[in-house]
């Protein structure tokens, strides 16, 4: 009765098990995927399974099943192996745009010999084994066929596996697919194969929209923005020519903390003083969407609106833009972004190249230890301290953006860094927000001192802005208690104000109440440096322009004018905060719709590719491009 001792298995299951185990071994040996707890380890282990079940299960419907299984195994092994080779060089996972980014690929091409070693044949060992087993059908193995009910059970378990994986990933990493566009996080949670499917979906969607676009749409948009162009203030234009620009993005910092106390203690003692010697914009709004920090970066550099869903840093990193780093590079500036996080987070490594940054100082450029980290990563004080060294070494003049991190949800802080007591309510998030804001304020104080010590302070325009809200609408009740007023939709919009502080060496401080948003920073900065933007496609207006229209538009279509706020389809009187007839907001409702539509068209259609580099250069030489 030899046959009873035979291991009974289907060819499909055999291929799945081999590929599954191999993928997990490759995760553990060829990639560096940080694992914080056993759930993450478990997710990593199970994440290839559902995809493999579906792909190999498709073989049930194919006549020559053995050949299908072998081909699938070979193709999947090849995809996995390509990722390994790419990772050896770039420390990142493959994306479709990257495959077409020729400069990246030529970097890889020149060192391909060093990246491939003969031991790599091991990556295909399971396919070879599978081929052998299928051919020889050894005595210990009985490769059985599958009945109709077994097939049904198989696919039901595959679907259950997909749901289980996604459900667990969502609890471990909320809003994984809608907002956390970090490749490492995606691979960790949904697995390398599903990640490629997701990437393929994003790619085909944006290619279709791009393919249908033509240059004529740009002409209409150009007419609109140029008609709205406001001349810069003559006194301010070029006032900071050849000075460095130091942009500081303050994580999750809303404007209500400025000149505000908690438990009788100032939340931002340093900034409260610093605004006295700077231009302080008290009606400055963030305009970000799901792309959060990355959206704020996009707004600041491009003066375009981010997208209503997804992060443009992720979905349209292959587009052409005319971002300020690219323009300033042309003017002899060294342009850099400094942020002590994983370089692929928010797809920054790729998007920064697209935006024309000369250098990205990311995690690898910082000495990050357990001691100098908290919450999401490196503590702000240490980040600034190490960043000063980078600033010192940069060619001058530079345009450098520094992105803080400590004041990130869930607002964790080590005991020794807690300079003020938390707020006392039954809402932990709101309570802990204040000590982390206070910590970043301290970090800024030390940073400004270091700039002075290094002789950089007087040669630099320092621009500090909040990237987006830190306390979401879910906490309106506690916020209402803290501020002593009910948080209506009107107040909610007012809470979207973030600090904007512009310090220009030699200029006196001033509080400016113009209604403004992050979209206005690009023209403001370029004009301060003496760069014309008259012919550019941008939706913002110079903050110092005397003719500014008092208006700013948020990504969800809400807007703020001198006298009104429009939110959730209701027009509010700004002085009373009470709803009034919609007709008062009417003229701006149309403008809001047009601007968001135009900006989206530019991004989805990649329209700035029709506004070519040659024009950019001529435009900035002051020549007409029409
Ligand atoms: C991550 C940091 C925070 O690098 O910029 O991103 P957020 O979650 O605020 O968009
Ligand atoms: Mn942020």
Coordinates of C-alpha atoms and ligand atoms in Angstrom, one line a residue:
X1 CA 0.0 0.0 0.0
X2 CA 2.8 2.4 -1.0
X3 CA 0.4 5.0 -2.4
X4 CA -1.2 5.7 1.0
X5 CA 2.1 6.9 2.3
X6 CA 2.4 9.4 -0.5
X7 CA 2.1 13.1 0.4
X8 CA -1.1 14.2 -1.4
X9 CA -0.8 17.7 -2.7
X10 CA -2.0 19.7 -5.8
X11 CA 0.6 21.3 -8.0
X12 CA -1.0 24.6 -7.3
X13 CA -0.7 24.3 -3.6
X14 CA 2.9 23.2 -4.0
X15 CA 3.8 26.3 -6.1
X16 CA 1.9 28.6 -3.7
X17 CA 3.7 27.2 -0.6
X18 CA 7.1 27.4 -2.2
X19 CA 6.6 31.0 -3.5
X20 CA 5.1 32.1 -0.2
X21 CA 7.9 30.9 1.9
X22 CA 10.5 32.2 -0.5
X23 CA 8.9 35.7 -0.5
X24 CA 8.9 35.7 3.3
X25 CA 12.6 34.6 3.4
X26 CA 13.4 37.3 0.8
X27 CA 11.6 40.0 3.0
X28 CA 13.7 38.9 5.9
X29 CA 17.1 38.6 4.1
X30 CA 17.1 41.0 1.2
X31 CA 15.0 44.0 2.5
X32 CA 15.3 45.9 5.7
X33 CA 11.7 46.1 6.9
X34 CA 11.4 47.5 10.4
X35 CA 9.0 45.4 12.6
X36 CA 7.7 46.9 15.8
X37 CA 5.4 44.2 17.1
X38 CA 4.3 40.6 16.4
X39 CA 1.2 41.7 14.5
X40 CA 3.5 43.4 12.0
X41 CA 5.6 40.3 11.7
X42 CA 2.5 38.2 11.2
X43 CA 1.2 40.6 8.5
X44 CA 4.6 40.4 6.8
X45 CA 4.3 36.6 6.9
X46 CA 0.8 36.3 5.5
X47 CA 0.8 39.1 3.1
X48 CA 2.0 37.3 -0.1
X49 CA -0.6 34.5 0.4
X50 CA -3.8 35.9 -0.9
X51 CA -2.2 37.2 -4.1
X52 CA -0.4 33.9 -4.8
X53 CA -3.6 32.0 -4.2
X54 CA -5.5 34.0 -6.7
X55 CA -2.8 34.1 -9.4
X56 CA -1.9 30.4 -9.2
X57 CA -5.5 29.4 -8.6
X58 CA -6.3 30.9 -12.0
X59 CA -4.5 27.8 -13.3
X60 CA -7.5 25.7 -12.4
X61 CA -9.2 27.1 -15.5
X62 CA -6.3 26.5 -17.8
X63 CA -5.8 23.3 -19.7
X64 CA -2.0 23.0 -19.5
X65 CA -2.0 23.7 -15.8
X66 CA 1.6 22.6 -15.2
X67 CA 3.0 24.9 -17.7
X68 CA 0.9 27.8 -16.4
X69 CA 2.1 27.2 -12.8
X70 CA 5.7 27.1 -13.9
X71 CA 5.4 30.2 -15.9
X72 CA 3.6 32.1 -13.1
X73 CA 6.3 30.9 -10.6
X74 CA 9.1 32.1 -12.9
X75 CA 7.5 35.5 -13.6
X76 CA 6.7 36.2 -9.9
X77 CA 10.2 35.1 -8.9
X78 CA 11.6 37.4 -11.5
X79 CA 9.6 40.3 -10.2
X80 CA 10.7 39.6 -6.6
X81 CA 14.3 39.3 -7.8
X82 CA 14.2 42.6 -9.7
X83 CA 13.0 44.3 -6.5
X84 CA 15.9 42.8 -4.7
X85 CA 18.5 44.1 -7.2
X86 CA 16.8 47.5 -7.2
X87 CA 16.8 47.5 -3.5
X88 CA 20.5 46.7 -3.3
X89 CA 21.2 50.0 -5.0
X90 CA 18.4 52.4 -4.2
X91 CA 17.2 51.0 -0.9
X92 CA 13.7 51.3 -2.2
X93 CA 11.0 49.3 -4.0
X94 CA 10.3 49.4 -7.7
X95 CA 7.5 51.6 -9.0
X96 CA 6.4 51.9 -12.6
X97 CA 7.5 55.6 -13.0
X98 CA 10.9 54.6 -11.7
X99 CA 11.2 52.0 -14.4
X100 CA 10.8 54.8 -16.9
X101 CA 13.1 57.2 -15.1
X102 CA 16.0 56.9 -17.3
X103 CA 18.5 58.7 -15.1
X104 CA 17.7 56.3 -12.2
X105 CA 18.0 53.3 -14.5
X106 CA 21.3 54.4 -16.0
X107 CA 22.7 54.7 -12.5
X108 CA 21.6 51.2 -12.0
X109 CA 22.9 50.0 -15.4
X110 CA 26.5 51.1 -14.8
X111 CA 26.7 49.0 -11.6
X112 CA 24.5 46.1 -12.6
X113 CA 27.5 43.7 -12.6
X114 CA 28.2 44.5 -9.0
X115 CA 24.6 44.1 -8.0
X116 CA 24.1 40.6 -9.4
X117 CA 26.0 37.7 -7.9
X118 CA 25.9 34.0 -8.9
X119 CA 24.4 33.1 -5.6
X120 CA 21.3 34.9 -6.8
X121 CA 20.4 31.7 -8.6
X122 CA 19.0 30.7 -5.2
X123 CA 16.1 33.1 -5.9
X124 CA 14.9 30.7 -8.5
X125 CA 15.5 27.5 -6.6
X126 CA 11.8 26.9 -5.9
X127 CA 10.9 27.2 -9.5
X128 CA 13.6 24.8 -10.4
X129 CA 12.4 22.4 -7.7
X130 CA 8.9 22.8 -8.8
X131 CA 9.8 22.0 -12.4
X132 CA 11.6 18.9 -11.2
X133 CA 8.8 17.7 -9.1
X134 CA 6.2 18.2 -11.8
X135 CA 8.3 16.4 -14.3
X136 CA 9.4 13.5 -12.3
X137 CA 6.4 13.1 -10.0
X138 CA 8.5 11.3 -7.4
X139 CA 7.3 8.4 -5.3
X140 CA 6.7 10.4 -2.1
X141 CA 4.4 12.8 -3.8
X142 CA 1.0 12.4 -5.4
X143 CA 0.0 15.4 -7.4
X144 CA -3.7 15.2 -7.4
X145 CA -6.4 16.9 -9.4
X146 CA -9.0 19.3 -7.9
X147 CA -12.8 18.9 -7.8
X148 CA -15.3 21.6 -8.5
X149 CA -16.2 22.0 -4.8
X150 CA -12.5 22.1 -3.9
X151 CA -12.0 24.9 -6.4
X152 CA -14.9 26.8 -4.8
X153 CA -13.5 26.4 -1.3
X154 CA -10.1 27.4 -2.6
X155 CA -11.3 30.8 -4.0
X156 CA -13.5 31.5 -1.0
X157 CA -10.5 31.1 1.3
X158 CA -8.4 33.3 -1.0
X159 CA -11.0 36.0 -0.8
X160 CA -11.3 35.6 3.0
X161 CA -7.5 35.9 3.1
X162 CA -7.6 39.2 1.1
X163 CA -10.2 40.6 3.6
X164 CA -8.4 39.4 6.6
X165 CA -5.1 40.8 5.4
X166 CA -6.6 44.2 4.5
X167 CA -8.6 44.3 7.8
X168 CA -5.5 43.6 9.9
X169 CA -3.4 46.1 7.9
X170 CA -6.0 48.8 8.4
X171 CA -6.0 48.3 12.2
X172 CA -2.3 48.3 12.2
X173 CA -2.0 51.3 9.9
X174 CA -5.2 53.3 9.6
X175 CA -6.0 54.8 6.1
X176 CA -3.2 52.7 4.6
X177 CA -4.3 53.0 1.0
X178 CA -5.9 56.4 1.1
X179 CA -3.2 58.4 2.7
X180 CA -0.1 56.5 3.8
X181 CA 1.7 56.4 0.5
X182 CA 4.9 55.0 1.9
X183 CA 6.2 52.1 -0.1
X184 CA 7.9 50.5 2.8
X185 CA 4.6 50.6 4.7
X186 CA 2.7 49.2 1.8
X187 CA 5.0 46.3 1.2
X188 CA 5.0 45.6 4.9
X189 CA 1.2 45.5 5.1
X190 CA -0.1 44.3 1.8
X191 CA 2.9 42.6 0.4
X192 CA 5.2 43.2 -2.5
X193 CA 2.9 41.6 -5.2
X194 CA -0.3 43.5 -4.2
X195 CA 1.8 46.6 -3.9
X196 CA 2.7 46.2 -7.6
X197 CA -0.9 45.8 -8.5
X198 CA -1.8 49.0 -6.6
X199 CA 1.1 50.8 -8.4
X200 CA -0.2 49.6 -11.7
X201 CA -3.7 50.9 -11.0
X202 CA -2.4 54.4 -10.1
X203 CA -0.2 54.4 -13.2
X204 CA -2.9 53.5 -15.7
X205 CA -5.3 56.0 -14.2
X206 CA -2.9 58.9 -14.5
X207 CA -1.6 57.8 -17.9
X208 CA -5.1 57.8 -19.4
X209 CA -5.8 61.3 -18.2
X210 CA -2.5 62.5 -19.4
X211 CA -2.9 60.9 -22.8
X212 CA -6.1 62.7 -23.4
X213 CA -4.8 66.2 -22.6
X214 CA -3.4 68.7 -25.1
X215 CA -1.7 72.1 -24.9
X216 CA -4.8 74.1 -25.8
X217 CA -6.2 73.6 -22.3
X218 CA -3.1 75.3 -20.9
X219 CA -3.7 78.4 -22.9
X220 CA -7.1 78.9 -21.3
X221 CA -5.7 78.4 -17.8
X222 CA -2.8 80.7 -18.5
X223 CA -5.2 83.5 -19.5
X224 CA -7.1 83.0 -16.3
X225 CA -4.1 83.1 -14.0
X226 CA -2.3 85.9 -15.8
X227 CA -5.5 88.1 -15.7
X228 CA -5.5 87.7 -11.9
X229 CA -1.8 88.5 -11.5
X230 CA -1.1 91.2 -8.9
X231 CA 2.1 93.3 -9.2
X232 CA 4.5 92.8 -6.3
X233 CA 5.2 95.7 -3.9
X234 CA 8.0 97.7 -5.4
X235 CA 9.8 98.1 -2.1
X236 CA 9.7 94.4 -1.3
X237 CA 10.6 93.1 -4.8
X238 CA 14.2 91.9 -4.7
X239 CA 14.7 93.0 -1.1
X240 CA 16.3 89.7 -0.2
X241 CA 18.2 89.1 -3.4
X242 CA 20.9 86.5 -3.1
X243 CA 20.0 85.8 0.5
X244 CA 19.5 82.2 1.7
X245 CA 15.9 81.0 2.2
X246 CA 15.3 78.8 5.2
X247 CA 11.8 77.4 5.1
X248 CA 10.7 75.6 8.2
X249 CA 7.6 73.3 8.1
X250 CA 6.1 73.0 11.6
X251 CA 4.4 69.7 11.9
X252 CA 0.7 69.9 12.7
X253 CA 1.0 73.4 14.2
X254 CA -2.2 75.5 14.1
X255 CA -2.3 79.2 14.7
X256 CA -4.5 79.1 17.8
X257 CA -1.4 78.2 19.9
X258 CA 0.3 81.5 19.2
X259 CA 0.0 83.9 22.1
X260 CA -2.1 81.3 23.9
X261 CA -1.7 79.7 27.3
X262 CA -2.4 76.3 28.7
X263 CA -2.5 75.9 32.5
X264 CA -1.4 79.5 32.7
X265 CA 1.8 78.8 30.7
X266 CA 2.7 80.1 27.3
X267 CA 2.6 77.3 24.6
X268 CA 4.9 79.1 22.2
X269 CA 7.0 81.5 24.2
X270 CA 9.8 81.7 21.6
X271 CA 7.5 82.3 18.6
X272 CA 5.5 84.9 20.6
X273 CA 8.7 86.9 20.7
X274 CA 10.0 86.0 17.2
X275 CA 6.8 87.3 15.6
X276 CA 7.6 90.7 17.0
X277 CA 10.7 91.0 14.9
X278 CA 9.1 89.3 11.8
X279 CA 6.2 89.6 9.5
X280 CA 3.5 87.6 11.2
X281 CA 0.5 86.6 9.1
X282 CA -2.4 86.0 11.4
X283 CA -4.9 85.0 8.7
X284 CA -2.9 82.4 6.9
X285 CA -4.6 79.0 6.1
X286 CA -3.3 75.6 5.2
X287 CA -4.8 74.2 2.0
X288 CA -3.8 70.6 2.3
X289 CA -5.8 67.4 1.5
X290 CA -5.0 63.8 2.1
X291 CA -1.4 64.3 1.3
X292 CA -0.9 66.3 4.5
X293 CA 2.7 67.4 4.9
X294 CA 3.5 66.5 1.3
X295 CA 0.5 68.6 0.1
X296 CA 1.8 71.6 2.0
X297 CA 5.2 71.1 0.3
X298 CA 3.5 70.9 -3.0
X299 CA 1.6 74.1 -2.4
X300 CA 4.6 76.0 -1.2
X301 CA 6.8 75.0 -4.1
X302 CA 4.3 75.1 -7.0
X303 CA 1.5 77.5 -6.1
X304 CA -1.0 74.8 -7.4
X305 CA -3.7 73.1 -5.3
X306 CA -3.1 69.6 -4.2
X307 CA -5.5 66.9 -5.3
X308 CA -8.9 66.1 -3.6
X309 CA -7.9 62.5 -3.2
X310 CA -4.5 60.9 -2.8
X311 CA -1.2 62.7 -2.5
X312 CA 0.1 64.4 -5.7
X313 CA 3.6 63.6 -4.4
X314 CA 2.7 60.0 -5.0
X315 CA 0.2 60.0 -7.9
X316 CA 1.9 62.5 -10.2
X317 CA 5.6 62.4 -9.4
X318 CA 6.3 61.8 -13.1
X319 CA 4.7 65.1 -14.2
X320 CA 6.6 68.2 -15.2
X321 CA 6.3 71.2 -12.8
X322 CA 7.8 74.6 -12.6
X323 CA 8.6 74.5 -9.0
X324 CA 10.5 77.2 -7.1
X325 CA 13.6 74.9 -6.5
X326 CA 13.9 74.4 -10.2
X327 CA 13.7 78.1 -10.9
X328 CA 16.0 79.0 -8.1
X329 CA 18.5 76.5 -9.3
X330 CA 18.6 78.3 -12.6
X331 CA 19.3 81.5 -10.6
X332 CA 22.4 79.9 -9.0
X333 CA 20.7 78.7 -5.8
X334 CA 21.5 75.4 -4.2
X335 CA 18.2 73.8 -3.3
X336 CA 17.7 71.2 -0.7
X337 CA 15.1 69.6 1.5
X338 CA 16.0 68.3 5.0
X339 CA 13.9 65.8 6.8
X340 CA 15.1 63.0 9.0
X341 CA 12.7 60.4 7.8
X342 CA 12.8 57.5 5.4
X343 CA 13.5 59.0 2.0
X344 CA 10.6 57.2 0.3
X345 CA 8.0 58.5 2.7
X346 CA 5.5 60.5 0.7
X347 CA 7.6 59.4 -2.3
X348 CA 9.8 62.4 -1.5
X349 CA 12.9 60.9 -3.1
X350 CA 11.3 60.8 -6.5
X351 CA 9.1 63.9 -6.2
X352 CA 12.0 66.1 -5.0
X353 CA 13.9 65.3 -8.2
X354 CA 10.8 66.2 -10.2
X355 CA 10.5 69.5 -8.4
X356 CA 14.2 70.3 -9.1
X357 CA 15.8 69.9 -5.7
X358 CA 19.5 69.5 -5.8
X359 CA 19.7 67.4 -2.7
X360 CA 17.5 65.6 -0.2
X361 CA 19.0 65.2 3.2
X362 CA 17.0 62.3 4.6
X363 CA 17.3 59.7 7.3
X364 CA 20.6 58.4 5.9
X365 CA 22.1 61.9 6.4
X366 CA 21.3 62.0 10.1
X367 CA 22.7 60.2 13.1
X368 CA 19.4 58.9 14.5
X369 CA 19.5 56.8 17.7
X370 CA 16.8 55.5 20.0
X371 CA 17.8 58.2 22.5
X372 CA 17.3 61.1 20.1
X373 CA 14.0 59.7 18.7
X374 CA 10.4 59.8 19.8
X375 CA 7.1 59.0 18.2
X376 CA 7.6 59.2 14.4
X377 CA 11.4 59.6 14.5
X378 CA 14.2 62.0 15.2
X379 CA 13.4 64.7 17.9
X380 CA 13.3 68.2 16.5
X381 CA 16.1 69.6 18.7
X382 CA 18.5 67.0 17.4
X383 CA 17.2 67.4 13.9
X384 CA 17.9 71.1 13.9
X385 CA 21.2 70.7 15.5
X386 CA 22.4 68.2 12.8
X387 CA 20.8 70.2 10.1
X388 CA 22.8 73.3 10.9
X389 CA 25.9 71.3 9.9
X390 CA 24.3 70.5 6.6
X391 CA 23.4 74.1 6.0
X392 CA 26.9 75.2 6.8
X393 CA 28.3 72.9 4.2
X394 CA 25.9 73.8 1.5
X395 CA 26.9 76.1 -1.4
X396 CA 25.5 79.6 -0.9
X397 CA 23.0 81.0 -1.5
X398 CA 20.7 78.1 -0.7
X399 CA 17.0 77.5 -0.6
X400 CA 16.5 74.9 2.2
X401 CA 13.4 73.4 3.5
X402 CA 13.5 71.8 7.0
X403 CA 10.6 69.6 8.0
X404 CA 10.0 69.1 11.7
X405 CA 8.4 65.9 13.1
X406 CA 8.0 65.7 16.8
X407 CA 4.6 67.4 17.0
X408 CA 3.0 64.6 15.0
X409 CA 0.0 62.7 16.2
X410 CA -0.1 60.9 18.7
X411 CA 2.0 63.7 20.2
X412 CA 4.4 61.6 22.2
X413 CA 7.2 63.1 24.2
X414 CA 9.8 61.8 26.6
X415 CA 9.5 63.0 30.2
X416 CA 12.7 65.2 30.0
X417 CA 11.4 67.0 27.0
X418 CA 8.1 68.0 28.5
X419 CA 8.4 71.7 29.3
X420 CA 4.8 72.4 30.1
X421 CA 2.0 70.2 31.6
X422 CA -0.5 68.7 29.3
X423 CA -4.0 70.1 29.2
X424 CA -6.4 68.3 31.5
X425 CA -9.5 66.9 29.8
X426 CA -10.7 63.4 29.0
X427 CA -9.3 63.8 25.5
X428 CA -5.7 62.5 25.4
X429 CA -4.9 63.8 21.9
X430 CA -5.8 67.4 22.7
X431 CA -4.1 67.1 26.2
X432 CA -0.8 66.0 24.7
X433 CA -0.8 68.4 21.8
X434 CA 0.4 71.3 23.9
X435 CA 3.6 69.9 25.3
X436 CA 4.8 68.7 21.9
X437 CA 4.0 72.1 20.3
X438 CA 5.9 73.7 23.2
X439 CA 8.8 71.3 22.6
X440 CA 9.1 72.3 18.9
X441 CA 9.0 76.0 20.0
X442 CA 12.0 75.3 22.1
X443 CA 13.7 73.5 19.2
X444 CA 13.1 76.6 17.1
X445 CA 14.6 78.8 19.7
X446 CA 17.8 76.7 19.8
X447 CA 17.9 76.5 16.0
X448 CA 17.7 80.3 15.6
X449 CA 20.5 80.7 18.1
X450 CA 22.7 78.2 16.2
X451 CA 22.0 80.1 13.0
X452 CA 23.2 83.2 14.7
X453 CA 26.3 81.4 16.2
X454 CA 27.2 80.1 12.7
X455 CA 26.8 83.5 11.0
X456 CA 23.9 82.3 8.9
X457 CA 21.1 84.4 10.5
X458 CA 21.8 87.7 8.9
X459 CA 22.2 86.2 5.4
X460 CA 18.9 84.3 5.5
X461 CA 15.2 84.9 5.1
X462 CA 13.6 82.6 7.6
X463 CA 10.0 81.4 6.8
X464 CA 8.2 79.3 9.4
X465 CA 4.8 77.9 8.5
X466 CA 2.4 75.2 9.9
X467 CA 1.9 72.3 7.5
X468 CA -1.7 71.4 8.4
X469 CA -4.0 71.0 11.3
X470 CA -3.0 68.8 14.3
X471 CA -6.3 68.5 16.0
X472 CA -9.0 67.2 13.7
X473 CA -12.7 67.9 13.8
X474 CA -13.2 64.7 15.8
X475 CA -12.0 66.7 18.8
X476 CA -14.2 69.7 18.4
X477 CA -15.9 69.2 21.7
X478 CA -12.6 69.4 23.7
X479 CA -11.4 72.3 21.5
X480 CA -14.6 74.1 22.3
X481 CA -13.9 73.7 26.0
X482 CA -10.3 74.9 25.6
X483 CA -11.2 77.9 23.5
X484 CA -14.4 78.7 25.4
X485 CA -16.7 78.7 22.4
X486 CA -18.6 76.2 20.4
X487 CA -16.8 74.8 17.3
X488 CA -19.3 75.4 14.5
X489 CA -18.4 74.8 10.9
X490 CA -17.4 78.5 10.8
X491 CA -15.0 78.1 13.7
X492 CA -13.7 74.9 12.3
X493 CA -12.6 76.8 9.2
X494 CA -11.0 79.5 11.4
X495 CA -9.1 76.7 13.1
X496 CA -7.5 75.8 9.8
X497 CA -5.2 78.9 10.2
X498 CA -1.6 77.9 10.6
X499 CA 1.2 80.2 11.6
X500 CA 3.2 82.0 9.0
X501 CA 6.2 84.0 10.1
X502 CA 8.6 85.6 7.6
X503 CA 11.8 87.0 9.1
X504 CA 13.8 89.3 6.8
X505 CA 17.1 90.5 8.1
X506 CA 17.1 94.2 8.8
X507 CA 13.4 94.6 8.6
X508 CA 11.1 95.5 11.4
X509 CA 8.3 93.2 12.7
X510 CA 4.7 93.6 11.7
X511 CA 1.4 91.7 12.1
X512 CA -0.3 91.4 8.7
X513 CA -3.9 90.4 8.5
X514 CA -4.3 89.8 4.8
X515 CA -6.3 86.6 4.1
X516 CA -3.8 84.2 2.6
X517 CA -2.8 80.6 2.2
X518 CA 0.2 78.3 1.5
X519 CA -0.4 78.7 -2.2
X520 CA 0.8 82.3 -1.9
X521 CA 4.3 81.4 -0.7
X522 CA 5.9 80.7 -4.1
X523 CA 5.3 84.1 -5.7
X524 CA 6.1 85.8 -2.4
X525 CA 9.5 84.0 -2.0
X526 CA 10.5 84.5 -5.7
X527 CA 9.6 88.2 -5.6
X528 CA 11.6 88.7 -2.4
X529 CA 14.5 87.3 -4.3
X530 CA 13.9 89.5 -7.3
X531 CA 12.5 86.8 -9.6
X532 CA 9.6 87.7 -11.9
X533 CA 6.6 85.4 -11.9
X534 CA 4.3 87.4 -14.1
X535 CA 4.2 84.7 -16.8
X536 CA 4.1 81.7 -14.5
X537 CA 1.1 79.4 -14.1
X538 CA 0.4 79.8 -10.4
X539 CA -2.7 80.4 -8.3
X540 CA -1.2 82.3 -5.4
X541 CA -0.5 86.0 -5.0
X542 CA 2.5 87.8 -3.4
X543 CA 1.7 88.3 0.3
X544 CA 3.2 91.8 0.2
X545 CA 1.3 92.9 -2.9
X546 CA -0.8 96.0 -2.3
X547 CA -3.5 94.8 -4.7
X548 CA -4.1 91.4 -3.1
X549 CA -7.6 90.0 -3.3
X550 CA -8.7 89.2 0.2
X551 CA -9.4 85.5 -0.4
X552 CA -8.1 82.1 0.1
X553 CA -9.5 78.7 -1.0
X554 CA -9.2 75.5 0.9
X555 CA -8.9 72.1 -0.9
X556 CA -12.4 71.0 0.1
X557 CA -13.9 74.1 -1.6
X558 CA -14.4 76.1 1.5
X559 CA -13.1 79.7 1.3
X560 CA -12.4 82.8 3.3
X561 CA -12.7 86.4 2.2
X562 CA -12.4 89.7 4.0
X563 CA -16.0 89.5 5.3
X564 CA -17.2 85.9 4.7
X565 CA -16.4 82.3 5.3
X566 CA -18.0 79.7 3.0
X567 CA -18.1 76.2 4.5
X568 CA -20.2 73.1 3.8
X569 CA -22.4 75.0 1.4
X570 CA -23.2 77.7 4.0
X571 CA -22.1 81.4 3.8
X572 CA -21.1 82.9 7.2
X573 CA -20.6 86.5 8.3
X574 CA -17.1 86.7 9.5
X575 CA -17.7 89.2 12.3
X576 CA -20.7 87.4 13.9
X577 CA -19.9 83.9 12.7
X578 CA -23.6 83.5 11.9
X579 CA -25.0 82.0 8.7
X580 CA -26.2 84.5 6.1
X581 CA -27.8 84.4 2.7
X582 CA -25.7 82.4 0.2
X583 CA -25.8 85.2 -2.4
X584 CA -23.1 87.1 -0.3
X585 CA -20.6 84.3 -1.1
X586 CA -21.9 83.7 -4.6
X587 CA -19.3 85.5 -6.8
X588 CA -16.5 83.5 -5.0
X589 CA -18.3 80.2 -5.2
X590 CA -17.8 80.2 -9.0
X591 CA -14.2 81.4 -8.7
X592 CA -13.5 78.6 -6.2
X593 CA -14.9 76.0 -8.6
X594 CA -12.9 77.3 -11.6
X595 CA -9.6 77.4 -9.7
X596 CA -9.8 73.9 -8.3
X597 CA -10.8 72.6 -11.7
X598 CA -8.0 74.4 -13.5
X599 CA -5.4 73.3 -11.0
X600 CA -6.7 69.6 -11.2
X601 CA -6.5 69.8 -15.0
X602 CA -2.9 70.9 -14.8
X603 CA -2.0 67.9 -12.6
X604 CA -4.1 65.2 -14.2
X605 CA -3.2 66.3 -17.7
X606 CA 0.4 67.0 -16.9
X607 CA -0.2 70.3 -18.7
X608 CA 3.0 72.0 -17.6
X609 CA 4.9 69.8 -20.0
X610 CA 3.5 72.1 -22.8
X611 CA 5.0 75.0 -21.0
X612 CA 8.6 74.0 -21.9
X613 CA 11.9 74.7 -20.2
X614 CA 12.9 77.1 -23.0
X615 CA 9.9 79.3 -22.1
X616 CA 10.8 79.1 -18.5
X617 CA 14.3 80.4 -19.1
X618 CA 13.1 83.2 -21.5
X619 CA 10.4 84.2 -19.1
X620 CA 12.9 84.6 -16.3
X621 CA 15.1 86.6 -18.5
X622 CA 12.2 89.0 -18.8
X623 CA 11.5 88.0 -22.4
X624 CA 7.9 87.6 -23.5
X625 CA 6.9 84.0 -24.2
X626 CA 3.7 84.6 -26.1
Ligands
LIG1 C1 6.6 62.3 7.5 C2 6.1 63.6 8.0 C3 4.7 63.6 8.5 O1 7.8 62.3 6.8 O2 6.3 64.6 7.1 O3 3.8 63.4 7.5 P1 2.2 63.7 7.7 O4 1.7 62.4 8.3 O5 2.1 64.8 8.7 O6 1.7 64.0 6.4
LIG2 MN1 2.5 66.9 8.8

